[in-house]
Amino acid sequence: MSRPHIEPYVETMVPFRRMTLPGFGKGMHYKVLSLDSDTGACSLVVKFESGYSLPPGMSYTEMELYVIDGSLKFGDQTFERGHYLWLPAGVSMPAMSAPDGARLMMFYNHGEPSFVESEEDHPRAERHKKVSVNALEDIVWGPANVSPSVAPGCFVKVLKFDPLTHGFTFMYCMTPNFWQDNISYHDCMEEGYHIWGTSWMMQFGYLPTGGYFWRPPWINHGAFQSDYGCIAIGRTDSQLHNYFHFNPWTTPEENQERAAAQLYRQKRNLYEWVRAQDGHNHPHDFEHPHYHEHVHHDDHD
Amino acid sequence: MPRIIDYEKSDAAKEWIRDEGAEQEERYKQIVKEMDDLSDERDVWVEKFFERIQTRGFNVHYDNRRAIPAEELPKRPDRPFKVVF
Ligand SMILES: [Fe+2]
């Protein structure tokens, strides 16, 4: 899965485009925020016209959805503003409609947007992993539970946590007059979209409502600041560790070297074992013995 | 754990990916240009950042801060200051 570094990108001035991919019918409009041009995996802002509807059906890839505005009828449920849904690949959705229209974020994680009519799950679907929650009402803001941590005043709600990769989807907010004077990078991808409000980063300047980034690993971001606060949705593809420093001019390669040096200091035993030349660097997880095969299989597609 | 289910991409899907990919390349170039245009302002931001971490302090962890001595500040390397990669 690879996408270019898209940062910053403000979608508000860009027009919506009619969705023409098979299955989605009439009345769906979208803007691409970022795209993997090998697989078609993408993050979209989507607008459903009033009265838009879809029959029961599934997506070939896992899909995440967040209701920015409006509401969505989802079978006999109603997803109001702030609703978050994570659907594993092949899980059949009930009939869906937006009687009064809706604006959403949609993330198709491993292939282009797809919709196939079906009232049943695909045989390989893992329905039990589905997540459906109202992010604004059902979860409370808490401090980011990582060390080293972001500064006080940045709060997080975890919407979906992957126990295998520790990748997660989350809301984050900055309180008014938030500031954090360090430069951060990660060894994971990080993505963010401002639902409301403006924040500032020393590299990219001001990110307003509708501002977006898709940031590959090792890229410097920060210092951080927000005058009046902001609320955003974010995602990573694996565990988020904050590598903080204060050198604005380092390259991703230098950052990567430094991360490895930290790993050597902080997880010395694991580092030594993994880098051994005698074949130990194909780790086997007794709980998930086939995880590698799945990764390779999935990445092929 | 299938994150995607095997299927054959339609021609329409391939075309969509190609078109959107081409647009994204343009978007990327535009971003690089906008970030280049911000260079002078960014240099001022960096100077102010250095002032703040020497006085108010550098955020080490949550509310732990450390005032950075002047001699620890990095020297600007002799290469373009890139922020988009
Ligand atoms: Fe980050």
Short mmCIF file of N, CA and C in Angstrom, two decimals, chain A residues 202-203, chain B residues 34-47 76 81:
data_model
loop_
_atom_site.label_atom_id
_atom_site.label_comp_id
_atom_site.label_asym_id
_atom_site.label_seq_id
_atom_site.Cartn_x
_atom_site.Cartn_y
_atom_site.Cartn_z
N MET A 202 4.84 23.76 11.66
CA MET A 202 5.98 24.59 11.22
C MET A 202 6.37 24.32 9.76
N GLN A 203 6.12 23.10 9.27
CA GLN A 203 6.49 22.77 7.89
C GLN A 203 5.43 23.22 6.90
N GLU B 34 3.42 25.02 -3.62
CA GLU B 34 2.91 25.85 -2.52
C GLU B 34 3.85 25.81 -1.31
N MET B 35 4.41 24.65 -1.05
CA MET B 35 5.30 24.54 0.10
C MET B 35 6.63 25.24 -0.16
N ASP B 36 7.07 25.24 -1.43
CA ASP B 36 8.27 26.02 -1.78
C ASP B 36 8.01 27.51 -1.58
N ASP B 37 6.81 27.93 -1.97
CA ASP B 37 6.46 29.35 -1.84
C ASP B 37 6.43 29.80 -0.37
N LEU B 38 6.32 28.86 0.53
CA LEU B 38 6.22 29.18 1.95
C LEU B 38 7.61 29.27 2.61
N SER B 39 8.67 29.08 1.81
CA SER B 39 10.02 28.91 2.38
C SER B 39 10.45 30.06 3.29
N ASP B 40 10.27 31.31 2.84
CA ASP B 40 10.76 32.43 3.64
C ASP B 40 10.02 32.51 4.97
N GLU B 41 8.70 32.34 4.89
CA GLU B 41 7.89 32.39 6.10
C GLU B 41 8.30 31.25 7.05
N ARG B 42 8.57 30.10 6.46
CA ARG B 42 8.96 28.93 7.27
C ARG B 42 10.27 29.19 8.01
N ASP B 43 11.20 29.87 7.34
CA ASP B 43 12.47 30.17 8.00
C ASP B 43 12.26 31.03 9.25
N VAL B 44 11.31 31.95 9.16
CA VAL B 44 10.99 32.77 10.33
C VAL B 44 10.38 31.90 11.42
N TRP B 45 9.49 30.99 11.01
CA TRP B 45 8.86 30.09 11.99
C TRP B 45 9.92 29.26 12.71
N VAL B 46 10.91 28.82 11.98
CA VAL B 46 11.98 28.00 12.59
C VAL B 46 12.75 28.85 13.60
N GLU B 47 13.06 30.09 13.24
CA GLU B 47 13.78 30.96 14.18
C GLU B 47 12.98 31.14 15.47
N ARG B 76 22.00 24.64 10.27
CA ARG B 76 21.30 24.38 9.01
C ARG B 76 22.26 23.75 7.99
N PHE B 81 15.83 22.95 1.93
CA PHE B 81 14.98 22.58 3.05
C PHE B 81 13.67 22.06 2.45
#
